[in-house]
Amino acid sequence: MSSKELTEQILKKNSFLCVGLDVDIDRIPTYLLSEDDPIFAFNKAIIDATNRFCVAYKPNIAFYEANGVEGWKALEKTINYIHDEFPEMYTIADAKRGDIGNTSRMYAKTFLNDLGFDSVTVAPYMGKDSVEPFLEIENRHAILLALTSNEGSADFQTQKIDGEELYKKVIRTSKTWENAERLMYVVGATRAEYLKEIREIIPENFLLVPGVGAQGGKLEDVCKYGMTKDVGLLVNSSRKIIYASESSNFDEIAGAKAEVLQQQMAEELRQL
Ligand SMILES: O=c1ccn([C@@H]2O[C@H](COP(=O)(O)O)[C@@H](O)[C@H]2O)c(=O)[nH]1
């Protein structure tokens, strides 16, 4: 999906919500454990209940890999289900990959070609040749970690090198790479005050903003500093939605949580 098509979806659904599918087998309702594929059964129920309120889904690959072959099968079924039933949905493989070019090309093949995700999150540490293989396919994105939501982001990302913070160097330098229009950036909602300066460097690229909800980031602040005339935001919430309830109607409750965020987003979009 192109950035333009994503913006159209956002305006159509009055939502820039991304629901994170971070499925921990130890946290799903126990009655689902008797299903053939409990992870897929959980995801299907969450997707069926939340799709009206969001424009994107972001399975975090770690939660699938942790279950070995069964986890990969559940991931494949989940992405196929989204493609078949909700083809208008933007999909993100939150895999945080990046290696020498020859290896990155294999990661890009897995997530963007074989599984058919619209995008994959990529760590920028190994530089240009580690990222460019993810930018080779039209209408696909690499989402580069810029300023992450965790405490450890202060260890390197906000440290200055030659007078400029490392995360700003990552953004400024990556802008010059081939197919840079296919880049999006991760900026944590817990770092919303940095968004103003980030927008001065990249006024147009989409930002994936995790950290609203369980990590305490505020949607209003993200919108105040990060929203562009074309919206330019995908705001992710995972645990606060998918684990909102452990009861048999967990999916309904998840849908209701997603709707609350969607309503707040609709209000922000009205002020555009
Ligand atoms: O800076 C980052 C980058 C990625 N994440 C991921 O987003 C979700 C957040 O989950 P919540 O339950 O809504 O806190 C999760 O998959 C993280 O790995 C992030 O939080 N911060």
PDB file of C-alpha atoms and ligand atoms in Angstrom:
ATOM      1  CA  MET A   1       0.000   0.000   0.000  1.00  0.00           C
ATOM      2  CA  SER A   2       1.337   3.469  -0.860  1.00  0.00           C
ATOM      3  CA  SER A   3       1.476   6.290   1.703  1.00  0.00           C
ATOM      4  CA  LYS A   4      -1.228   8.083  -0.300  1.00  0.00           C
ATOM      5  CA  GLU A   5      -3.559   5.069  -0.093  1.00  0.00           C
ATOM      6  CA  LEU A   6      -2.866   4.795   3.628  1.00  0.00           C
ATOM      7  CA  THR A   7      -3.836   8.449   4.107  1.00  0.00           C
ATOM      8  CA  GLU A   8      -7.049   7.809   2.160  1.00  0.00           C
ATOM      9  CA  GLN A   9      -7.894   4.903   4.478  1.00  0.00           C
ATOM     10  CA  ILE A  10      -7.197   7.065   7.522  1.00  0.00           C
ATOM     11  CA  LEU A  11      -9.532   9.793   6.300  1.00  0.00           C
ATOM     12  CA  LYS A  12     -12.192   7.265   5.297  1.00  0.00           C
ATOM     13  CA  LYS A  13     -12.178   5.485   8.670  1.00  0.00           C
ATOM     14  CA  ASN A  14     -11.419   8.557  10.788  1.00  0.00           C
ATOM     15  CA  SER A  15      -8.712   6.588  12.472  1.00  0.00           C
ATOM     16  CA  PHE A  16      -4.939   6.287  12.464  1.00  0.00           C
ATOM     17  CA  LEU A  17      -4.987   3.453  14.963  1.00  0.00           C
ATOM     18  CA  CYS A  18      -2.677   0.475  14.569  1.00  0.00           C
ATOM     19  CA  VAL A  19      -3.601  -2.508  16.723  1.00  0.00           C
ATOM     20  CA  GLY A  20      -0.561  -4.407  17.943  1.00  0.00           C
ATOM     21  CA  LEU A  21      -0.892  -8.194  17.840  1.00  0.00           C
ATOM     22  CA  ASP A  22       1.669  -9.048  20.547  1.00  0.00           C
ATOM     23  CA  VAL A  23       0.132 -12.378  21.385  1.00  0.00           C
ATOM     24  CA  ASP A  24       1.544 -13.990  24.492  1.00  0.00           C
ATOM     25  CA  ILE A  25       0.196 -17.541  24.771  1.00  0.00           C
ATOM     26  CA  ASP A  26       0.242 -17.181  28.587  1.00  0.00           C
ATOM     27  CA  ARG A  27      -2.124 -14.214  28.456  1.00  0.00           C
ATOM     28  CA  ILE A  28      -4.865 -15.406  26.142  1.00  0.00           C
ATOM     29  CA  PRO A  29      -8.149 -16.714  27.604  1.00  0.00           C
ATOM     30  CA  THR A  30      -7.513 -20.306  28.712  1.00  0.00           C
ATOM     31  CA  TYR A  31     -10.519 -21.730  26.858  1.00  0.00           C
ATOM     32  CA  LEU A  32      -8.765 -20.859  23.567  1.00  0.00           C
ATOM     33  CA  LEU A  33      -5.919 -23.220  24.412  1.00  0.00           C
ATOM     34  CA  SER A  34      -8.020 -26.191  23.268  1.00  0.00           C
ATOM     35  CA  GLU A  35      -8.230 -24.725  19.743  1.00  0.00           C
ATOM     36  CA  ASP A  36      -5.964 -26.228  17.015  1.00  0.00           C
ATOM     37  CA  ASP A  37      -4.176 -22.907  16.730  1.00  0.00           C
ATOM     38  CA  PRO A  38      -4.861 -20.794  19.850  1.00  0.00           C
ATOM     39  CA  ILE A  39      -2.774 -17.836  18.684  1.00  0.00           C
ATOM     40  CA  PHE A  40      -4.587 -17.579  15.377  1.00  0.00           C
ATOM     41  CA  ALA A  41      -7.970 -18.077  17.089  1.00  0.00           C
ATOM     42  CA  PHE A  42      -7.144 -15.178  19.435  1.00  0.00           C
ATOM     43  CA  ASN A  43      -5.939 -12.950  16.573  1.00  0.00           C
ATOM     44  CA  LYS A  44      -8.976 -13.714  14.421  1.00  0.00           C
ATOM     45  CA  ALA A  45     -11.313 -12.748  17.264  1.00  0.00           C
ATOM     46  CA  ILE A  46      -9.359  -9.524  17.930  1.00  0.00           C
ATOM     47  CA  ILE A  47      -9.252  -8.614  14.224  1.00  0.00           C
ATOM     48  CA  ASP A  48     -12.970  -9.302  13.742  1.00  0.00           C
ATOM     49  CA  ALA A  49     -13.768  -7.062  16.721  1.00  0.00           C
ATOM     50  CA  THR A  50     -11.372  -4.181  16.015  1.00  0.00           C
ATOM     51  CA  ASN A  51     -11.125  -3.813  12.220  1.00  0.00           C
ATOM     52  CA  ARG A  52     -13.815  -1.087  12.045  1.00  0.00           C
ATOM     53  CA  PHE A  53     -11.767   1.147  14.308  1.00  0.00           C
ATOM     54  CA  CYS A  54      -8.240   0.790  12.951  1.00  0.00           C
ATOM     55  CA  VAL A  55      -6.300   1.090   9.706  1.00  0.00           C
ATOM     56  CA  ALA A  56      -3.349  -1.140  10.529  1.00  0.00           C
ATOM     57  CA  TYR A  57      -2.254  -4.285  12.341  1.00  0.00           C
ATOM     58  CA  LYS A  58       1.225  -4.830  13.715  1.00  0.00           C
ATOM     59  CA  PRO A  59       2.112  -8.355  14.767  1.00  0.00           C
ATOM     60  CA  ASN A  60       5.292  -8.191  16.831  1.00  0.00           C
ATOM     61  CA  ILE A  61       7.313 -11.057  15.372  1.00  0.00           C
ATOM     62  CA  ALA A  62       9.047 -11.892  18.686  1.00  0.00           C
ATOM     63  CA  PHE A  63       5.767 -13.221  20.092  1.00  0.00           C
ATOM     64  CA  TYR A  64       5.404 -15.638  17.152  1.00  0.00           C
ATOM     65  CA  GLU A  65       9.040 -16.732  16.984  1.00  0.00           C
ATOM     66  CA  ALA A  66       8.834 -17.582  20.694  1.00  0.00           C
ATOM     67  CA  ASN A  67       6.444 -20.413  19.762  1.00  0.00           C
ATOM     68  CA  GLY A  68       8.694 -21.986  17.143  1.00  0.00           C
ATOM     69  CA  VAL A  69       7.170 -23.516  14.028  1.00  0.00           C
ATOM     70  CA  GLU A  70       3.648 -23.214  15.465  1.00  0.00           C
ATOM     71  CA  GLY A  71       4.218 -19.506  16.001  1.00  0.00           C
ATOM     72  CA  TRP A  72       5.311 -18.964  12.394  1.00  0.00           C
ATOM     73  CA  LYS A  73       2.258 -20.886  11.183  1.00  0.00           C
ATOM     74  CA  ALA A  74       0.006 -18.683  13.321  1.00  0.00           C
ATOM     75  CA  LEU A  75       1.696 -15.568  11.914  1.00  0.00           C
ATOM     76  CA  GLU A  76       1.197 -16.755   8.345  1.00  0.00           C
ATOM     77  CA  LYS A  77      -2.463 -17.581   8.978  1.00  0.00           C
ATOM     78  CA  THR A  78      -2.968 -14.193  10.615  1.00  0.00           C
ATOM     79  CA  ILE A  79      -1.482 -12.183   7.739  1.00  0.00           C
ATOM     80  CA  ASN A  80      -3.373 -14.303   5.187  1.00  0.00           C
ATOM     81  CA  TYR A  81      -6.612 -13.732   7.106  1.00  0.00           C
ATOM     82  CA  ILE A  82      -6.044  -9.966   7.083  1.00  0.00           C
ATOM     83  CA  HIS A  83      -5.200  -9.969   3.343  1.00  0.00           C
ATOM     84  CA  ASP A  84      -8.245 -12.090   2.463  1.00  0.00           C
ATOM     85  CA  GLU A  85     -10.858 -10.466   4.697  1.00  0.00           C
ATOM     86  CA  PHE A  86      -9.582  -6.903   5.110  1.00  0.00           C
ATOM     87  CA  PRO A  87      -7.395  -6.111   2.080  1.00  0.00           C
ATOM     88  CA  GLU A  88      -7.632  -2.375   2.835  1.00  0.00           C
ATOM     89  CA  MET A  89      -5.676  -2.865   6.072  1.00  0.00           C
ATOM     90  CA  TYR A  90      -2.048  -1.692   6.309  1.00  0.00           C
ATOM     91  CA  THR A  91       0.213  -4.360   7.810  1.00  0.00           C
ATOM     92  CA  ILE A  92       3.465  -4.014   9.728  1.00  0.00           C
ATOM     93  CA  ALA A  93       5.873  -6.826  10.579  1.00  0.00           C
ATOM     94  CA  ASP A  94       7.462  -5.486  13.749  1.00  0.00           C
ATOM     95  CA  ALA A  95      10.646  -7.511  13.371  1.00  0.00           C
ATOM     96  CA  LYS A  96      13.366  -4.879  13.929  1.00  0.00           C
ATOM     97  CA  ARG A  97      15.719  -6.467  11.390  1.00  0.00           C
ATOM     98  CA  GLY A  98      18.821  -5.176   9.581  1.00  0.00           C
ATOM     99  CA  ASP A  99      22.119  -6.864   8.636  1.00  0.00           C
ATOM    100  CA  ILE A 100      24.667  -6.755   5.826  1.00  0.00           C
ATOM    101  CA  GLY A 101      22.875  -6.160   2.542  1.00  0.00           C
ATOM    102  CA  ASN A 102      23.022  -9.791   1.420  1.00  0.00           C
ATOM    103  CA  THR A 103      21.250 -10.874   4.622  1.00  0.00           C
ATOM    104  CA  SER A 104      18.809  -7.953   4.776  1.00  0.00           C
ATOM    105  CA  ARG A 105      17.659  -8.975   1.296  1.00  0.00           C
ATOM    106  CA  MET A 106      16.510 -12.312   2.807  1.00  0.00           C
ATOM    107  CA  TYR A 107      14.636 -10.543   5.615  1.00  0.00           C
ATOM    108  CA  ALA A 108      12.971  -8.293   3.027  1.00  0.00           C
ATOM    109  CA  LYS A 109      12.016 -11.355   0.956  1.00  0.00           C
ATOM    110  CA  THR A 110      10.479 -13.094   3.986  1.00  0.00           C
ATOM    111  CA  PHE A 111       8.379 -10.221   5.290  1.00  0.00           C
ATOM    112  CA  LEU A 112       7.615  -8.078   2.240  1.00  0.00           C
ATOM    113  CA  ASN A 113       7.429 -10.675  -0.543  1.00  0.00           C
ATOM    114  CA  ASP A 114       6.599 -14.095   0.917  1.00  0.00           C
ATOM    115  CA  LEU A 115       4.373 -13.018   3.814  1.00  0.00           C
ATOM    116  CA  GLY A 116       3.268  -9.892   1.921  1.00  0.00           C
ATOM    117  CA  PHE A 117       3.425  -7.346   4.753  1.00  0.00           C
ATOM    118  CA  ASP A 118       3.237  -3.698   3.661  1.00  0.00           C
ATOM    119  CA  SER A 119       6.184  -2.819   5.862  1.00  0.00           C
ATOM    120  CA  VAL A 120       8.802  -4.081   8.256  1.00  0.00           C
ATOM    121  CA  THR A 121      10.537  -2.320  11.145  1.00  0.00           C
ATOM    122  CA  VAL A 122      14.297  -2.007  10.660  1.00  0.00           C
ATOM    123  CA  ALA A 123      17.149  -1.089  13.000  1.00  0.00           C
ATOM    124  CA  PRO A 124      19.389   1.585  11.400  1.00  0.00           C
ATOM    125  CA  TYR A 125      22.615   0.764  13.262  1.00  0.00           C
ATOM    126  CA  MET A 126      24.304  -1.051  10.339  1.00  0.00           C
ATOM    127  CA  GLY A 127      23.644   1.803   7.925  1.00  0.00           C
ATOM    128  CA  LYS A 128      22.596   2.366   4.348  1.00  0.00           C
ATOM    129  CA  ASP A 129      23.391  -1.021   2.754  1.00  0.00           C
ATOM    130  CA  SER A 130      21.542  -2.807   5.568  1.00  0.00           C
ATOM    131  CA  VAL A 131      18.357  -0.770   4.980  1.00  0.00           C
ATOM    132  CA  GLU A 132      18.193  -0.286   1.211  1.00  0.00           C
ATOM    133  CA  PRO A 133      17.146  -3.910   0.445  1.00  0.00           C
ATOM    134  CA  PHE A 134      13.918  -3.153   2.353  1.00  0.00           C
ATOM    135  CA  LEU A 135      13.254  -0.153   0.087  1.00  0.00           C
ATOM    136  CA  GLU A 136      13.403  -1.927  -3.260  1.00  0.00           C
ATOM    137  CA  ILE A 137       9.721  -2.815  -3.629  1.00  0.00           C
ATOM    138  CA  GLU A 138       7.173  -0.247  -4.746  1.00  0.00           C
ATOM    139  CA  ASN A 139       4.331   0.392  -2.290  1.00  0.00           C
ATOM    140  CA  ARG A 140       6.212  -1.229   0.587  1.00  0.00           C
ATOM    141  CA  HIS A 141       7.896   0.611   3.470  1.00  0.00           C
ATOM    142  CA  ALA A 142      10.810   0.142   5.819  1.00  0.00           C
ATOM    143  CA  ILE A 143      10.044   1.674   9.207  1.00  0.00           C
ATOM    144  CA  LEU A 144      13.320   2.828  10.689  1.00  0.00           C
ATOM    145  CA  LEU A 145      13.806   2.970  14.451  1.00  0.00           C
ATOM    146  CA  ALA A 146      14.557   6.645  15.124  1.00  0.00           C
ATOM    147  CA  LEU A 147      13.642   7.569  18.702  1.00  0.00           C
ATOM    148  CA  THR A 148      12.218   4.615  20.580  1.00  0.00           C
ATOM    149  CA  SER A 149       9.787   4.687  23.495  1.00  0.00           C
ATOM    150  CA  ASN A 150      11.925   2.830  26.053  1.00  0.00           C
ATOM    151  CA  GLU A 151      14.216   4.255  28.726  1.00  0.00           C
ATOM    152  CA  GLY A 152      17.283   2.878  26.968  1.00  0.00           C
ATOM    153  CA  SER A 153      16.712   5.272  24.060  1.00  0.00           C
ATOM    154  CA  ALA A 154      18.745   7.754  26.124  1.00  0.00           C
ATOM    155  CA  ASP A 155      21.803   5.463  26.025  1.00  0.00           C
ATOM    156  CA  PHE A 156      22.567   6.123  22.353  1.00  0.00           C
ATOM    157  CA  GLN A 157      19.723   7.766  20.454  1.00  0.00           C
ATOM    158  CA  THR A 158      19.685  11.121  22.241  1.00  0.00           C
ATOM    159  CA  GLN A 159      23.462  11.299  22.666  1.00  0.00           C
ATOM    160  CA  LYS A 160      25.095  14.027  20.613  1.00  0.00           C
ATOM    161  CA  ILE A 161      27.713  13.356  17.950  1.00  0.00           C
ATOM    162  CA  ASP A 162      29.286  16.486  16.453  1.00  0.00           C
ATOM    163  CA  GLY A 163      26.594  18.567  18.131  1.00  0.00           C
ATOM    164  CA  GLU A 164      23.591  16.607  16.863  1.00  0.00           C
ATOM    165  CA  GLU A 165      21.595  13.833  18.527  1.00  0.00           C
ATOM    166  CA  LEU A 166      22.138  10.405  16.987  1.00  0.00           C
ATOM    167  CA  TYR A 167      18.423   9.891  16.219  1.00  0.00           C
ATOM    168  CA  LYS A 168      18.416  13.144  14.211  1.00  0.00           C
ATOM    169  CA  LYS A 169      21.487  11.983  12.291  1.00  0.00           C
ATOM    170  CA  VAL A 170      19.696   8.700  11.531  1.00  0.00           C
ATOM    171  CA  ILE A 171      16.718  10.596  10.137  1.00  0.00           C
ATOM    172  CA  ARG A 172      18.740  13.224   8.251  1.00  0.00           C
ATOM    173  CA  THR A 173      21.132  10.689   6.686  1.00  0.00           C
ATOM    174  CA  SER A 174      18.493   8.101   5.771  1.00  0.00           C
ATOM    175  CA  LYS A 175      16.582  10.828   3.887  1.00  0.00           C
ATOM    176  CA  THR A 176      19.362  10.815   1.290  1.00  0.00           C
ATOM    177  CA  TRP A 177      19.184   7.078   0.556  1.00  0.00           C
ATOM    178  CA  GLU A 178      17.742   5.578  -2.596  1.00  0.00           C
ATOM    179  CA  ASN A 179      13.924   5.233  -2.427  1.00  0.00           C
ATOM    180  CA  ALA A 180      13.857   7.251   0.815  1.00  0.00           C
ATOM    181  CA  GLU A 181      10.219   8.122   0.091  1.00  0.00           C
ATOM    182  CA  ARG A 182       9.529   4.500   1.131  1.00  0.00           C
ATOM    183  CA  LEU A 183      10.811   5.186   4.646  1.00  0.00           C
ATOM    184  CA  MET A 184       8.677   5.633   7.714  1.00  0.00           C
ATOM    185  CA  TYR A 185      10.127   6.210  11.192  1.00  0.00           C
ATOM    186  CA  VAL A 186       9.407   4.894  14.684  1.00  0.00           C
ATOM    187  CA  VAL A 187       9.089   7.637  17.291  1.00  0.00           C
ATOM    188  CA  GLY A 188       7.813   6.635  20.725  1.00  0.00           C
ATOM    189  CA  ALA A 189       4.733   8.382  22.122  1.00  0.00           C
ATOM    190  CA  THR A 190       6.665   8.736  25.361  1.00  0.00           C
ATOM    191  CA  ARG A 191       8.983  11.116  23.448  1.00  0.00           C
ATOM    192  CA  ALA A 192       6.216  13.334  21.993  1.00  0.00           C
ATOM    193  CA  GLU A 193       8.036  16.560  22.890  1.00  0.00           C
ATOM    194  CA  TYR A 194      10.728  15.648  20.345  1.00  0.00           C
ATOM    195  CA  LEU A 195       8.227  15.410  17.497  1.00  0.00           C
ATOM    196  CA  LYS A 196       8.304  19.130  16.696  1.00  0.00           C
ATOM    197  CA  GLU A 197      11.981  19.040  15.784  1.00  0.00           C
ATOM    198  CA  ILE A 198      11.600  15.698  14.013  1.00  0.00           C
ATOM    199  CA  ARG A 199       8.879  17.210  11.827  1.00  0.00           C
ATOM    200  CA  GLU A 200      11.273  20.015  10.843  1.00  0.00           C
ATOM    201  CA  ILE A 201      13.561  17.348   9.322  1.00  0.00           C
ATOM    202  CA  ILE A 202      10.872  15.055   7.865  1.00  0.00           C
ATOM    203  CA  PRO A 203       7.699  17.077   7.299  1.00  0.00           C
ATOM    204  CA  GLU A 204       6.055  14.372   5.189  1.00  0.00           C
ATOM    205  CA  ASN A 205       7.090  10.821   6.095  1.00  0.00           C
ATOM    206  CA  PHE A 206       4.716   8.680   8.104  1.00  0.00           C
ATOM    207  CA  LEU A 207       5.658   8.052  11.728  1.00  0.00           C
ATOM    208  CA  LEU A 208       4.780   4.846  13.549  1.00  0.00           C
ATOM    209  CA  VAL A 209       4.180   5.887  17.134  1.00  0.00           C
ATOM    210  CA  PRO A 210       4.080   3.121  19.761  1.00  0.00           C
ATOM    211  CA  GLY A 211       3.770   3.760  23.474  1.00  0.00           C
ATOM    212  CA  VAL A 212       0.209   5.099  23.831  1.00  0.00           C
ATOM    213  CA  GLY A 213      -1.639   3.155  26.506  1.00  0.00           C
ATOM    214  CA  ALA A 214       0.465   0.663  28.469  1.00  0.00           C
ATOM    215  CA  GLN A 215       3.613   2.844  28.261  1.00  0.00           C
ATOM    216  CA  GLY A 216       1.853   6.074  29.235  1.00  0.00           C
ATOM    217  CA  GLY A 217       2.227   8.160  26.032  1.00  0.00           C
ATOM    218  CA  LYS A 218      -0.510  10.734  25.359  1.00  0.00           C
ATOM    219  CA  LEU A 219      -2.378  10.801  22.058  1.00  0.00           C
ATOM    220  CA  GLU A 220      -3.022  14.588  22.294  1.00  0.00           C
ATOM    221  CA  ASP A 221       0.702  15.339  22.563  1.00  0.00           C
ATOM    222  CA  VAL A 222       1.552  13.062  19.663  1.00  0.00           C
ATOM    223  CA  CYS A 223      -1.035  14.825  17.478  1.00  0.00           C
ATOM    224  CA  LYS A 224      -0.067  18.313  18.634  1.00  0.00           C
ATOM    225  CA  TYR A 225       3.570  17.909  17.592  1.00  0.00           C
ATOM    226  CA  GLY A 226       3.561  15.089  15.051  1.00  0.00           C
ATOM    227  CA  MET A 227       0.474  15.428  12.864  1.00  0.00           C
ATOM    228  CA  THR A 228       0.884  16.835   9.346  1.00  0.00           C
ATOM    229  CA  LYS A 229      -1.701  18.174   6.897  1.00  0.00           C
ATOM    230  CA  ASP A 230      -1.876  14.602   5.507  1.00  0.00           C
ATOM    231  CA  VAL A 231      -2.027  13.149   9.027  1.00  0.00           C
ATOM    232  CA  GLY A 232       1.328  11.297   8.758  1.00  0.00           C
ATOM    233  CA  LEU A 233       0.752   9.222  11.879  1.00  0.00           C
ATOM    234  CA  LEU A 234       0.043   5.615  12.752  1.00  0.00           C
ATOM    235  CA  VAL A 235      -0.423   5.308  16.502  1.00  0.00           C
ATOM    236  CA  ASN A 236      -0.014   1.800  17.896  1.00  0.00           C
ATOM    237  CA  SER A 237      -1.575   0.290  20.968  1.00  0.00           C
ATOM    238  CA  SER A 238      -1.083  -3.391  21.774  1.00  0.00           C
ATOM    239  CA  ARG A 239      -1.598  -4.648  25.364  1.00  0.00           C
ATOM    240  CA  LYS A 240      -4.231  -2.051  26.371  1.00  0.00           C
ATOM    241  CA  ILE A 241      -6.443  -3.328  23.576  1.00  0.00           C
ATOM    242  CA  ILE A 242      -5.790  -7.032  23.156  1.00  0.00           C
ATOM    243  CA  TYR A 243      -5.557  -7.844  26.883  1.00  0.00           C
ATOM    244  CA  ALA A 244      -8.279  -5.465  28.046  1.00  0.00           C
ATOM    245  CA  SER A 245     -10.201  -8.473  29.376  1.00  0.00           C
ATOM    246  CA  GLU A 246      -9.575 -12.145  30.076  1.00  0.00           C
ATOM    247  CA  SER A 247     -13.233 -13.104  29.952  1.00  0.00           C
ATOM    248  CA  SER A 248     -15.068 -14.922  27.166  1.00  0.00           C
ATOM    249  CA  ASN A 249     -16.078 -11.580  25.607  1.00  0.00           C
ATOM    250  CA  PHE A 250     -12.446 -10.371  25.498  1.00  0.00           C
ATOM    251  CA  ASP A 251     -12.888  -9.541  21.819  1.00  0.00           C
ATOM    252  CA  GLU A 252     -15.883  -7.250  22.440  1.00  0.00           C
ATOM    253  CA  ILE A 253     -13.972  -5.430  25.176  1.00  0.00           C
ATOM    254  CA  ALA A 254     -10.950  -5.115  22.872  1.00  0.00           C
ATOM    255  CA  GLY A 255     -13.250  -3.655  20.205  1.00  0.00           C
ATOM    256  CA  ALA A 256     -14.620  -1.162  22.725  1.00  0.00           C
ATOM    257  CA  LYS A 257     -11.088  -0.080  23.742  1.00  0.00           C
ATOM    258  CA  ALA A 258     -10.145   0.365  20.095  1.00  0.00           C
ATOM    259  CA  GLU A 259     -13.291   2.416  19.533  1.00  0.00           C
ATOM    260  CA  VAL A 260     -12.407   4.779  22.394  1.00  0.00           C
ATOM    261  CA  LEU A 261      -9.041   5.502  20.759  1.00  0.00           C
ATOM    262  CA  GLN A 262     -10.666   5.815  17.331  1.00  0.00           C
ATOM    263  CA  GLN A 263     -13.123   8.400  18.684  1.00  0.00           C
ATOM    264  CA  GLN A 264     -10.258  10.443  20.139  1.00  0.00           C
ATOM    265  CA  MET A 265      -8.488  10.221  16.785  1.00  0.00           C
ATOM    266  CA  ALA A 266     -11.619  11.310  14.928  1.00  0.00           C
ATOM    267  CA  GLU A 267     -11.717  14.401  17.161  1.00  0.00           C
ATOM    268  CA  GLU A 268      -8.058  15.173  16.359  1.00  0.00           C
ATOM    269  CA  LEU A 269      -8.748  14.715  12.634  1.00  0.00           C
ATOM    270  CA  ARG A 270     -11.681  17.147  12.824  1.00  0.00           C
ATOM    271  CA  GLN A 271      -9.212  19.813  13.915  1.00  0.00           C
ATOM    272  CA  LEU A 272      -6.885  19.238  10.913  1.00  0.00           C
TER     273      LEU A 272
HETATM  274  O1  LIG B   1      10.071   2.295  20.376  1.00  0.00           O
HETATM  275  C1  LIG B   1       9.356   1.303  20.300  1.00  0.00           C
HETATM  276  C2  LIG B   1       9.359   0.467  19.197  1.00  0.00           C
HETATM  277  C3  LIG B   1       8.495  -0.584  19.177  1.00  0.00           C
HETATM  278  N1  LIG B   1       7.654  -0.830  20.212  1.00  0.00           N
HETATM  279  C4  LIG B   1       6.720  -1.979  20.077  1.00  0.00           C
HETATM  280  O2  LIG B   1       5.385  -1.466  20.040  1.00  0.00           O
HETATM  281  C5  LIG B   1       4.513  -2.282  20.813  1.00  0.00           C
HETATM  282  C6  LIG B   1       3.983  -1.503  22.009  1.00  0.00           C
HETATM  283  O3  LIG B   1       3.147  -2.318  22.798  1.00  0.00           O
HETATM  284  P1  LIG B   1       2.214  -1.740  23.994  1.00  0.00           P
HETATM  285  O4  LIG B   1       1.646  -2.968  24.601  1.00  0.00           O
HETATM  286  O5  LIG B   1       1.179  -0.855  23.382  1.00  0.00           O
HETATM  287  O6  LIG B   1       3.113  -1.001  24.912  1.00  0.00           O
HETATM  288  C7  LIG B   1       5.336  -3.511  21.188  1.00  0.00           C
HETATM  289  O7  LIG B   1       5.212  -4.461  20.158  1.00  0.00           O
HETATM  290  C8  LIG B   1       6.760  -2.988  21.220  1.00  0.00           C
HETATM  291  O8  LIG B   1       7.707  -3.996  20.972  1.00  0.00           O
HETATM  292  C9  LIG B   1       7.658  -0.010  21.291  1.00  0.00           C
HETATM  293  O9  LIG B   1       6.891  -0.185  22.260  1.00  0.00           O
HETATM  294  N2  LIG B   1       8.506   1.048  21.310  1.00  0.00           N
END
